[in-house]
PDB file of C-alpha atoms in Angstrom:
ATOM      1  CA  MET A   1      30.928 -18.408  -0.186  1.00 68.00           C
ATOM      2  CA  PRO A   2      27.229 -19.287  -0.206  1.00 83.00           C
ATOM      3  CA  THR A   3      25.434 -18.935  -3.532  1.00 92.00           C
ATOM      4  CA  PHE A   4      23.031 -15.982  -3.835  1.00 94.00           C
ATOM      5  CA  HIS A   5      19.860 -16.367  -5.899  1.00 97.00           C
ATOM      6  CA  HIS A   6      20.541 -15.010  -9.377  1.00 96.00           C
ATOM      7  CA  ASP A   7      17.928 -12.290  -8.851  1.00 97.00           C
ATOM      8  CA  LEU A   8      19.647 -11.211  -5.622  1.00 97.00           C
ATOM      9  CA  ARG A   9      23.301 -11.225  -6.583  1.00 95.00           C
ATOM     10  CA  LEU A  10      23.717  -7.542  -5.730  1.00 96.00           C
ATOM     11  CA  GLY A  11      22.932  -8.581  -2.178  1.00 93.00           C
ATOM     12  CA  ARG A  12      26.542  -9.701  -1.910  1.00 93.00           C
ATOM     13  CA  PHE A  13      27.530  -6.047  -1.580  1.00 94.00           C
ATOM     14  CA  ILE A  14      25.177  -5.170   1.304  1.00 93.00           C
ATOM     15  CA  PRO A  15      27.453  -4.166   4.212  1.00 91.00           C
ATOM     16  CA  PRO A  16      27.186  -6.166   7.461  1.00 83.00           C
ATOM     17  CA  LEU A  17      25.708  -3.338   9.535  1.00 85.00           C
ATOM     18  CA  SER A  18      24.287  -4.296  12.921  1.00 92.00           C
ATOM     19  CA  PHE A  19      21.783  -2.748  15.298  1.00 93.00           C
ATOM     20  CA  GLY A  20      22.840  -1.216  18.583  1.00 94.00           C
ATOM     21  CA  PRO A  21      21.729   1.767  20.640  1.00 93.00           C
ATOM     22  CA  ARG A  22      23.098   4.356  18.201  1.00 94.00           C
ATOM     23  CA  THR A  23      21.802   2.737  14.998  1.00 94.00           C
ATOM     24  CA  VAL A  24      18.360   2.224  16.569  1.00 95.00           C
ATOM     25  CA  ALA A  25      18.220   5.894  17.579  1.00 94.00           C
ATOM     26  CA  LEU A  26      19.234   6.887  14.038  1.00 93.00           C
ATOM     27  CA  ALA A  27      16.758   4.504  12.434  1.00 94.00           C
ATOM     28  CA  ARG A  28      13.935   5.872  14.476  1.00 95.00           C
ATOM     29  CA  ARG A  29      14.670   9.409  13.285  1.00 94.00           C
ATOM     30  CA  LEU A  30      14.641   8.493   9.611  1.00 91.00           C
ATOM     31  CA  PRO A  31      11.485   9.481   7.787  1.00 90.00           C
ATOM     32  CA  VAL A  32       9.401   6.729   6.248  1.00 90.00           C
ATOM     33  CA  ARG A  33       8.301   7.343   2.689  1.00 87.00           C
ATOM     34  CA  THR A  34       4.851   5.956   1.908  1.00 87.00           C
ATOM     35  CA  PRO A  35       3.544   5.608  -1.620  1.00 85.00           C
ATOM     36  CA  PRO A  36       0.586   7.810  -2.628  1.00 86.00           C
ATOM     37  CA  ALA A  37      -2.668   6.295  -1.469  1.00 83.00           C
ATOM     38  CA  PRO A  38      -4.598   4.849  -4.399  1.00 88.00           C
ATOM     39  CA  ASP A  39      -8.047   6.307  -4.999  1.00 89.00           C
ATOM     40  CA  ASP A  40      -9.780   2.959  -4.439  1.00 93.00           C
ATOM     41  CA  VAL A  41      -8.337   2.349  -0.916  1.00 95.00           C
ATOM     42  CA  GLU A  42      -9.240   4.240   2.200  1.00 95.00           C
ATOM     43  CA  ILE A  43      -6.359   4.600   4.631  1.00 96.00           C
ATOM     44  CA  SER A  44      -6.954   5.782   8.177  1.00 96.00           C
ATOM     45  CA  ASP A  45      -5.293   5.808  11.559  1.00 97.00           C
ATOM     46  CA  VAL A  46      -7.422   4.678  14.455  1.00 97.00           C
ATOM     47  CA  THR A  47      -6.929   4.394  18.183  1.00 95.00           C
ATOM     48  CA  ALA A  48      -8.390   1.298  19.787  1.00 93.00           C
ATOM     49  CA  PRO A  49      -8.382   0.447  23.514  1.00 91.00           C
ATOM     50  CA  GLY A  50      -4.765  -0.207  24.322  1.00 87.00           C
ATOM     51  CA  VAL A  51      -3.314   0.164  20.849  1.00 95.00           C
ATOM     52  CA  SER A  52      -3.398   2.151  17.593  1.00 97.00           C
ATOM     53  CA  LEU A  53      -3.668   0.771  14.084  1.00 98.00           C
ATOM     54  CA  ARG A  54      -3.480   1.846  10.481  1.00 98.00           C
ATOM     55  CA  LEU A  55      -6.375   0.613   8.415  1.00 98.00           C
ATOM     56  CA  HIS A  56      -6.459  -0.112   4.689  1.00 98.00           C
ATOM     57  CA  ARG A  57      -9.879  -0.895   3.209  1.00 97.00           C
ATOM     58  CA  PRO A  58     -10.990  -0.989  -0.394  1.00 97.00           C
ATOM     59  CA  ARG A  59     -13.699   1.655  -0.994  1.00 94.00           C
ATOM     60  CA  SER A  60     -15.652  -0.851  -3.025  1.00 93.00           C
ATOM     61  CA  LEU A  61     -15.894  -3.271  -0.119  1.00 93.00           C
ATOM     62  CA  ARG A  62     -19.482  -3.811   0.968  1.00 88.00           C
ATOM     63  CA  GLY A  63     -20.901  -5.989   3.702  1.00 90.00           C
ATOM     64  CA  THR A  64     -18.929  -8.368   5.852  1.00 95.00           C
ATOM     65  CA  ALA A  65     -15.518  -9.484   4.606  1.00 97.00           C
ATOM     66  CA  PRO A  66     -12.292 -11.086   5.890  1.00 98.00           C
ATOM     67  CA  ALA A  67      -9.444  -9.113   7.381  1.00 99.00           C
ATOM     68  CA  LEU A  68      -5.717  -9.363   7.910  1.00 99.00           C
ATOM     69  CA  LEU A  69      -4.018  -8.116  11.055  1.00 99.00           C
ATOM     70  CA  TRP A  70      -0.454  -7.231  10.108  1.00 99.00           C
ATOM     71  CA  SER A  71       2.680  -6.719  12.276  1.00 99.00           C
ATOM     72  CA  HIS A  72       5.718  -4.923  10.890  1.00 99.00           C
ATOM     73  CA  GLY A  73       9.313  -6.003  11.276  1.00 98.00           C
ATOM     74  CA  GLY A  74      12.287  -4.238  12.811  1.00 97.00           C
ATOM     75  CA  GLY A  75      13.694  -6.574  15.431  1.00 97.00           C
ATOM     76  CA  TYR A  76      11.183  -5.291  17.990  1.00 98.00           C
ATOM     77  CA  LEU A  77      13.368  -2.169  18.038  1.00 98.00           C
ATOM     78  CA  VAL A  78      12.230  -0.020  15.145  1.00 98.00           C
ATOM     79  CA  GLY A  79       9.554   0.184  12.536  1.00 97.00           C
ATOM     80  CA  SER A  80       5.941   1.286  11.990  1.00 97.00           C
ATOM     81  CA  PRO A  81       2.907   0.339   9.878  1.00 98.00           C
ATOM     82  CA  GLU A  82       3.956   2.921   7.327  1.00 97.00           C
ATOM     83  CA  GLN A  83       7.026   0.955   6.290  1.00 96.00           C
ATOM     84  CA  ASP A  84       4.727  -1.808   4.913  1.00 97.00           C
ATOM     85  CA  GLU A  85       2.187   0.560   3.345  1.00 97.00           C
ATOM     86  CA  ALA A  86       2.673  -0.744  -0.179  1.00 96.00           C
ATOM     87  CA  GLY A  87       2.227  -4.338   0.924  1.00 97.00           C
ATOM     88  CA  SER A  88      -0.854  -3.558   3.075  1.00 98.00           C
ATOM     89  CA  VAL A  89      -2.509  -1.739   0.187  1.00 97.00           C
ATOM     90  CA  ALA A  90      -1.647  -4.601  -2.177  1.00 97.00           C
ATOM     91  CA  PHE A  91      -3.134  -7.209   0.176  1.00 98.00           C
ATOM     92  CA  ALA A  92      -6.286  -5.081   0.570  1.00 98.00           C
ATOM     93  CA  CYS A  93      -6.730  -4.570  -3.162  1.00 96.00           C
ATOM     94  CA  GLU A  94      -5.768  -8.059  -4.399  1.00 97.00           C
ATOM     95  CA  LEU A  95      -7.802  -9.930  -1.809  1.00 98.00           C
ATOM     96  CA  GLY A  96     -10.685  -7.509  -1.195  1.00 97.00           C
ATOM     97  CA  ILE A  97     -10.158  -7.384   2.565  1.00 98.00           C
ATOM     98  CA  THR A  98      -9.451  -4.955   5.372  1.00 98.00           C
ATOM     99  CA  VAL A  99      -5.804  -4.831   6.397  1.00 99.00           C
ATOM    100  CA  ALA A 100      -5.123  -3.472   9.867  1.00 99.00           C
ATOM    101  CA  ALA A 101      -1.458  -2.804  10.670  1.00 99.00           C
ATOM    102  CA  ILE A 102      -0.499  -2.661  14.335  1.00 99.00           C
ATOM    103  CA  ARG A 103       1.512   0.192  15.835  1.00 98.00           C
ATOM    104  CA  TYR A 104       2.863  -1.888  18.677  1.00 98.00           C
ATOM    105  CA  ARG A 105       5.209  -0.677  21.408  1.00 98.00           C
ATOM    106  CA  LEU A 106       8.933  -1.175  20.834  1.00 98.00           C
ATOM    107  CA  ALA A 107      11.843  -2.397  22.935  1.00 98.00           C
ATOM    108  CA  PRO A 108      13.929  -1.644  24.929  1.00 97.00           C
ATOM    109  CA  GLU A 109      11.551   0.968  26.317  1.00 97.00           C
ATOM    110  CA  HIS A 110       8.710  -1.578  26.291  1.00 98.00           C
ATOM    111  CA  PRO A 111      10.040  -5.136  26.669  1.00 97.00           C
ATOM    112  CA  ALA A 112       7.940  -8.287  26.319  1.00 97.00           C
ATOM    113  CA  PRO A 113       5.091  -8.950  26.680  1.00 96.00           C
ATOM    114  CA  ALA A 114       4.124  -5.383  25.693  1.00 97.00           C
ATOM    115  CA  ALA A 115       4.053  -6.036  21.934  1.00 98.00           C
ATOM    116  CA  VAL A 116       1.974  -9.226  22.348  1.00 98.00           C
ATOM    117  CA  GLU A 117      -0.560  -7.431  24.541  1.00 98.00           C
ATOM    118  CA  ASP A 118      -0.816  -4.690  21.924  1.00 98.00           C
ATOM    119  CA  ALA A 119      -1.346  -7.289  19.227  1.00 98.00           C
ATOM    120  CA  HIS A 120      -4.005  -9.137  21.193  1.00 98.00           C
ATOM    121  CA  ALA A 121      -5.842  -5.893  21.909  1.00 98.00           C
ATOM    122  CA  ALA A 122      -5.753  -5.083  18.208  1.00 98.00           C
ATOM    123  CA  LEU A 123      -7.131  -8.513  17.319  1.00 98.00           C
ATOM    124  CA  ARG A 124     -10.049  -8.212  19.715  1.00 98.00           C
ATOM    125  CA  TRP A 125     -10.801  -4.711  18.444  1.00 98.00           C
ATOM    126  CA  LEU A 126     -10.701  -5.823  14.824  1.00 98.00           C
ATOM    127  CA  ALA A 127     -13.047  -8.728  15.446  1.00 98.00           C
ATOM    128  CA  ASP A 128     -15.653  -6.312  16.808  1.00 97.00           C
ATOM    129  CA  GLN A 129     -15.642  -4.004  13.837  1.00 96.00           C
ATOM    130  CA  PRO A 130     -18.635  -3.813  11.492  1.00 94.00           C
ATOM    131  CA  GLY A 131     -17.697  -5.130   8.072  1.00 94.00           C
ATOM    132  CA  VAL A 132     -15.149  -7.621   9.481  1.00 98.00           C
ATOM    133  CA  ASP A 133     -16.012 -11.284   9.695  1.00 98.00           C
ATOM    134  CA  PRO A 134     -14.525 -12.405  13.047  1.00 98.00           C
ATOM    135  CA  GLU A 135     -14.367 -15.989  11.810  1.00 97.00           C
ATOM    136  CA  ARG A 136     -12.138 -14.975   8.878  1.00 98.00           C
ATOM    137  CA  ILE A 137      -9.328 -12.960  10.359  1.00 99.00           C
ATOM    138  CA  ALA A 138      -5.823 -13.924   9.370  1.00 99.00           C
ATOM    139  CA  ILE A 139      -2.769 -12.658  11.260  1.00 99.00           C
ATOM    140  CA  GLY A 140       0.562 -12.022   9.585  1.00 99.00           C
ATOM    141  CA  GLY A 141       3.859 -10.277   9.792  1.00 99.00           C
ATOM    142  CA  ALA A 142       7.502 -10.231   8.711  1.00 99.00           C
ATOM    143  CA  SER A 143      10.672 -10.724  10.744  1.00 99.00           C
ATOM    144  CA  ALA A 144       9.977  -9.550  14.292  1.00 99.00           C
ATOM    145  CA  GLY A 145       6.379  -9.026  13.088  1.00 99.00           C
ATOM    146  CA  GLY A 146       6.333 -12.676  12.053  1.00 99.00           C
ATOM    147  CA  GLY A 147       7.537 -13.681  15.495  1.00 99.00           C
ATOM    148  CA  LEU A 148       4.897 -11.398  17.044  1.00 99.00           C
ATOM    149  CA  THR A 149       2.249 -13.057  14.844  1.00 99.00           C
ATOM    150  CA  ALA A 150       3.330 -16.514  16.027  1.00 99.00           C
ATOM    151  CA  ALA A 151       3.163 -15.272  19.641  1.00 99.00           C
ATOM    152  CA  LEU A 152      -0.276 -13.760  19.017  1.00 99.00           C
ATOM    153  CA  ALA A 153      -1.521 -17.079  17.633  1.00 99.00           C
ATOM    154  CA  GLN A 154      -0.451 -18.764  20.921  1.00 99.00           C
ATOM    155  CA  CYS A 155      -1.883 -16.011  23.063  1.00 98.00           C
ATOM    156  CA  ALA A 156      -5.217 -15.970  21.199  1.00 98.00           C
ATOM    157  CA  HIS A 157      -5.464 -19.729  21.517  1.00 98.00           C
ATOM    158  CA  ASP A 158      -4.941 -19.614  25.268  1.00 98.00           C
ATOM    159  CA  ARG A 159      -7.326 -16.707  25.928  1.00 96.00           C
ATOM    160  CA  ALA A 160      -9.936 -17.990  23.437  1.00 89.00           C
ATOM    161  CA  ALA A 161     -11.619 -14.600  22.900  1.00 85.00           C
ATOM    162  CA  VAL A 162     -10.876 -14.467  19.163  1.00 94.00           C
ATOM    163  CA  ARG A 163      -9.401 -17.352  17.180  1.00 96.00           C
ATOM    164  CA  PRO A 164      -7.486 -16.312  14.020  1.00 99.00           C
ATOM    165  CA  ALA A 165      -8.222 -18.368  10.942  1.00 99.00           C
ATOM    166  CA  PHE A 166      -4.633 -18.434   9.679  1.00 99.00           C
ATOM    167  CA  GLN A 167      -1.103 -17.241  10.498  1.00 99.00           C
ATOM    168  CA  LEU A 168       1.212 -15.916   7.808  1.00 99.00           C
ATOM    169  CA  LEU A 169       4.797 -15.992   9.070  1.00 99.00           C
ATOM    170  CA  VAL A 170       7.302 -14.227   6.796  1.00 99.00           C
ATOM    171  CA  TYR A 171      10.882 -15.124   7.883  1.00 99.00           C
ATOM    172  CA  PRO A 172       9.723 -14.890  11.501  1.00 99.00           C
ATOM    173  CA  MET A 173      11.953 -14.144  14.492  1.00 99.00           C
ATOM    174  CA  LEU A 174      10.995 -17.047  16.744  1.00 99.00           C
ATOM    175  CA  ASP A 175      13.802 -18.364  18.901  1.00 98.00           C
ATOM    176  CA  ASP A 176      16.149 -16.327  21.126  1.00 98.00           C
ATOM    177  CA  ARG A 177      18.355 -19.408  21.514  1.00 97.00           C
ATOM    178  CA  THR A 178      19.685 -18.902  17.978  1.00 97.00           C
ATOM    179  CA  VAL A 179      22.079 -16.366  19.478  1.00 95.00           C
ATOM    180  CA  LEU A 180      23.816 -19.198  21.330  1.00 94.00           C
ATOM    181  CA  ARG A 181      24.629 -21.202  18.228  1.00 92.00           C
ATOM    182  CA  THR A 182      28.157 -21.273  16.930  1.00 87.00           C
ATOM    183  CA  ASP A 183      27.597 -23.631  14.019  1.00 89.00           C
ATOM    184  CA  VAL A 184      25.609 -21.269  11.767  1.00 85.00           C
ATOM    185  CA  ASP A 185      27.326 -20.299   8.503  1.00 84.00           C
ATOM    186  CA  THR A 186      26.789 -16.535   8.455  1.00 86.00           C
ATOM    187  CA  ARG A 187      28.829 -15.739   5.284  1.00 89.00           C
ATOM    188  CA  GLY A 188      25.649 -15.182   3.281  1.00 88.00           C
ATOM    189  CA  VAL A 189      23.666 -13.522   6.068  1.00 93.00           C
ATOM    190  CA  ARG A 190      22.536 -10.021   5.186  1.00 93.00           C
ATOM    191  CA  VAL A 191      20.394  -7.280   6.778  1.00 95.00           C
ATOM    192  CA  TRP A 192      19.798  -9.010  10.128  1.00 96.00           C
ATOM    193  CA  THR A 193      23.119 -10.146  11.561  1.00 95.00           C
ATOM    194  CA  PRO A 194      23.948 -12.294  14.600  1.00 96.00           C
ATOM    195  CA  ARG A 195      25.017  -9.151  16.448  1.00 96.00           C
ATOM    196  CA  SER A 196      21.660  -7.460  15.664  1.00 97.00           C
ATOM    197  CA  ASN A 197      19.853 -10.612  16.720  1.00 98.00           C
ATOM    198  CA  ARG A 198      21.546 -10.615  20.128  1.00 97.00           C
ATOM    199  CA  TYR A 199      20.790  -6.922  20.673  1.00 98.00           C
ATOM    200  CA  GLY A 200      17.192  -7.311  19.508  1.00 98.00           C
ATOM    201  CA  TRP A 201      16.472 -10.270  21.746  1.00 98.00           C
ATOM    202  CA  THR A 202      18.229  -8.736  24.747  1.00 98.00           C
ATOM    203  CA  SER A 203      16.239  -5.580  24.352  1.00 98.00           C
ATOM    204  CA  TYR A 204      12.942  -7.371  23.870  1.00 98.00           C
ATOM    205  CA  LEU A 205      13.384  -9.934  26.622  1.00 98.00           C
ATOM    206  CA  GLY A 206      14.886  -7.475  29.090  1.00 95.00           C
ATOM    207  CA  ARG A 207      17.584 -10.042  29.878  1.00 94.00           C
ATOM    208  CA  GLU A 208      20.233 -12.097  28.119  1.00 94.00           C
ATOM    209  CA  PRO A 209      18.725 -14.405  25.437  1.00 96.00           C
ATOM    210  CA  GLY A 210      18.986 -18.121  25.972  1.00 93.00           C
ATOM    211  CA  SER A 211      18.295 -17.972  29.696  1.00 90.00           C
ATOM    212  CA  ALA A 212      16.117 -20.573  31.327  1.00 87.00           C
ATOM    213  CA  ASP A 213      13.021 -18.381  31.590  1.00 88.00           C
ATOM    214  CA  VAL A 214      11.592 -15.820  29.186  1.00 91.00           C
ATOM    215  CA  PRO A 215       8.474 -13.624  29.495  1.00 89.00           C
ATOM    216  CA  PRO A 216       5.178 -15.178  28.355  1.00 86.00           C
ATOM    217  CA  TYR A 217       4.815 -15.445  24.563  1.00 96.00           C
ATOM    218  CA  ALA A 218       8.148 -13.632  24.003  1.00 97.00           C
ATOM    219  CA  ALA A 219       9.891 -16.411  22.086  1.00 98.00           C
ATOM    220  CA  PRO A 220       7.270 -18.542  20.274  1.00 98.00           C
ATOM    221  CA  ALA A 221       9.701 -21.433  19.672  1.00 98.00           C
ATOM    222  CA  ARG A 222      10.014 -21.913  23.429  1.00 97.00           C
ATOM    223  CA  ARG A 223       6.398 -23.116  23.717  1.00 97.00           C
ATOM    224  CA  SER A 224       6.202 -26.858  24.276  1.00 95.00           C
ATOM    225  CA  ASP A 225       2.609 -27.471  23.175  1.00 97.00           C
ATOM    226  CA  LEU A 226       1.688 -26.205  19.697  1.00 98.00           C
ATOM    227  CA  ALA A 227      -1.482 -28.225  19.303  1.00 98.00           C
ATOM    228  CA  GLY A 228      -4.616 -26.295  18.331  1.00 98.00           C
ATOM    229  CA  LEU A 229      -2.905 -23.326  16.739  1.00 99.00           C
ATOM    230  CA  PRO A 230      -4.175 -21.841  13.445  1.00 99.00           C
ATOM    231  CA  PRO A 231      -2.936 -23.272  10.136  1.00 99.00           C
ATOM    232  CA  ALA A 232       0.314 -21.604   9.123  1.00 99.00           C
ATOM    233  CA  TRP A 233       2.503 -20.591   6.209  1.00 99.00           C
ATOM    234  CA  ILE A 234       6.198 -19.979   6.807  1.00 99.00           C
ATOM    235  CA  GLY A 235       8.403 -18.358   4.155  1.00 99.00           C
ATOM    236  CA  VAL A 236      12.149 -17.972   4.516  1.00 99.00           C
ATOM    237  CA  GLY A 237      15.346 -17.941   2.455  1.00 98.00           C
ATOM    238  CA  THR A 238      18.255 -20.336   2.797  1.00 98.00           C
ATOM    239  CA  LEU A 239      20.662 -17.473   3.638  1.00 97.00           C
ATOM    240  CA  ASP A 240      18.434 -16.040   6.336  1.00 98.00           C
ATOM    241  CA  LEU A 241      19.717 -16.187   9.914  1.00 98.00           C
ATOM    242  CA  PHE A 242      16.272 -17.445  10.877  1.00 98.00           C
ATOM    243  CA  HIS A 243      16.205 -20.289   8.326  1.00 98.00           C
ATOM    244  CA  ASP A 244      16.870 -23.142  10.749  1.00 98.00           C
ATOM    245  CA  GLU A 245      14.626 -21.895  13.575  1.00 98.00           C
ATOM    246  CA  ASP A 246      11.797 -21.257  11.142  1.00 99.00           C
ATOM    247  CA  LEU A 247      11.892 -24.728   9.609  1.00 99.00           C
ATOM    248  CA  ALA A 248      12.213 -26.273  13.015  1.00 99.00           C
ATOM    249  CA  TYR A 249       9.061 -24.467  14.077  1.00 99.00           C
ATOM    250  CA  ALA A 250       7.271 -25.639  10.922  1.00 99.00           C
ATOM    251  CA  ASP A 251       8.296 -29.225  11.775  1.00 99.00           C
ATOM    252  CA  ARG A 252       6.959 -28.885  15.302  1.00 99.00           C
ATOM    253  CA  LEU A 253       3.656 -27.356  14.104  1.00 99.00           C
ATOM    254  CA  GLU A 254       3.121 -30.286  11.776  1.00 99.00           C
ATOM    255  CA  ALA A 255       4.053 -32.802  14.495  1.00 99.00           C
ATOM    256  CA  ALA A 256       1.410 -31.142  16.704  1.00 99.00           C
ATOM    257  CA  GLY A 257      -1.245 -31.616  13.984  1.00 99.00           C
ATOM    258  CA  VAL A 258      -1.208 -28.004  12.760  1.00 99.00           C
ATOM    259  CA  PRO A 259      -1.206 -27.692   8.958  1.00 99.00           C
ATOM    260  CA  CYS A 260       1.912 -25.718   7.956  1.00 99.00           C
ATOM    261  CA  GLU A 261       2.976 -24.925   4.430  1.00 99.00           C
ATOM    262  CA  ARG A 262       6.585 -23.870   4.014  1.00 98.00           C
ATOM    263  CA  HIS A 263       8.120 -21.819   1.209  1.00 99.00           C
ATOM    264  CA  VAL A 264      11.905 -21.869   1.116  1.00 99.00           C
ATOM    265  CA  VAL A 265      13.714 -19.551  -1.300  1.00 99.00           C
ATOM    266  CA  PRO A 266      17.196 -20.797  -2.297  1.00 98.00           C
ATOM    267  CA  GLY A 267      19.849 -18.135  -2.044  1.00 98.00           C
ATOM    268  CA  ALA A 268      17.614 -15.522  -0.402  1.00 98.00           C
ATOM    269  CA  PHE A 269      18.579 -13.492   2.632  1.00 98.00           C
ATOM    270  CA  HIS A 270      16.536 -11.659   5.270  1.00 98.00           C
ATOM    271  CA  GLY A 271      14.340  -8.940   3.842  1.00 98.00           C
ATOM    272  CA  PHE A 272      15.209  -9.743   0.226  1.00 98.00           C
ATOM    273  CA  ASP A 273      11.638  -9.142  -0.881  1.00 98.00           C
ATOM    274  CA  ALA A 274      11.686  -5.606   0.459  1.00 96.00           C
ATOM    275  CA  LEU A 275      15.123  -4.653  -0.895  1.00 96.00           C
ATOM    276  CA  PHE A 276      14.608  -6.217  -4.284  1.00 97.00           C
ATOM    277  CA  ALA A 277      10.829  -5.948  -4.569  1.00 97.00           C
ATOM    278  CA  ASP A 278      10.880  -5.632  -8.363  1.00 97.00           C
ATOM    279  CA  ARG A 279      12.809  -8.885  -8.960  1.00 98.00           C
ATOM    280  CA  PRO A 280      10.919 -11.972 -10.070  1.00 98.00           C
ATOM    281  CA  VAL A 281      11.904 -13.985  -6.970  1.00 98.00           C
ATOM    282  CA  ALA A 282      10.409 -11.313  -4.721  1.00 98.00           C
ATOM    283  CA  ARG A 283       7.234 -11.066  -6.762  1.00 98.00           C
ATOM    284  CA  ALA A 284       6.831 -14.824  -6.653  1.00 99.00           C
ATOM    285  CA  PHE A 285       7.342 -14.812  -2.868  1.00 99.00           C
ATOM    286  CA  ARG A 286       4.645 -12.176  -2.503  1.00 98.00           C
ATOM    287  CA  ALA A 287       2.304 -14.034  -4.869  1.00 98.00           C
ATOM    288  CA  GLU A 288       2.552 -17.128  -2.665  1.00 99.00           C
ATOM    289  CA  GLN A 289       1.417 -15.110   0.310  1.00 99.00           C
ATOM    290  CA  VAL A 290      -1.585 -13.790  -1.598  1.00 99.00           C
ATOM    291  CA  ARG A 291      -2.402 -17.336  -2.714  1.00 99.00           C
ATOM    292  CA  VAL A 292      -2.366 -18.869   0.750  1.00 99.00           C
ATOM    293  CA  LEU A 293      -4.321 -15.986   2.247  1.00 99.00           C
ATOM    294  CA  ARG A 294      -7.008 -16.251  -0.436  1.00 99.00           C
ATOM    295  CA  ALA A 295      -7.261 -20.033   0.183  1.00 98.00           C
ATOM    296  CA  ALA A 296      -7.469 -19.546   3.954  1.00 99.00           C
ATOM    297  CA  LEU A 297      -9.987 -16.718   3.912  1.00 98.00           C
ATOM    298  CA  PHE A 298     -12.231 -17.518   0.987  1.00 97.00           C
ATOM    299  CA  THR A 299     -12.452 -21.329   0.792  1.00 89.00           C
TER     300      THR A 299
END
């Protein structure tokens, strides 16, 4: 049995539940509890051309400042900006920036490239906002949101309207071809299972994963030319189903001349930082994200 990080030993008892039509329908009906908004952060929902966002901005912020465009996780099937409210508020407060969380369209009702188009519309809108420095916009996300962030980095590079300064990829969902692998040790895999991965990719692609062709920007790892993309940070645990595809993408970014810092957490599974947010390993993982964002946006 794989060894779990000592802060995450209770993760051994997480049941191997997988997403399918019924579990997705149930998950979408569950209410999302958001923490009370702190007095020093203004939170608002806005509708931009083609997409809606949830904004988090310190009330003390004056003048032009950097921003973070954030994409939530959920396998492209479920989720909303509200699920990451605590993290968005923390980024806004700790860094002194605007955090805009995207409410992108979900699969299977809206397959690729719907989410990427939403993300690009959000990026262009954010860059035009007063108080946001368009030269200092980072993009980030976790799980499917991390994959969407990587896809947005590619899309923004190609369209050249707005160029993000940095991409923060938290255990990103990058490669549909992982579903074809039979050599992955899944005994320590938690939260996002191989079965969920197949259903998520099938729903998002609108076809069986691993096929010869996929929609534009749907699977970022499929892109052959990674040169010219923004500097990146990739964080993932050794027990995460995405571990191998994430590190392979980091290798390819570096080979293409793109600076990429990687942060690998031994014995950590998918979503560990959300399920065990109070544990030291999760706090350290979060602190690394704050550190790299500060370096990217303020130096």
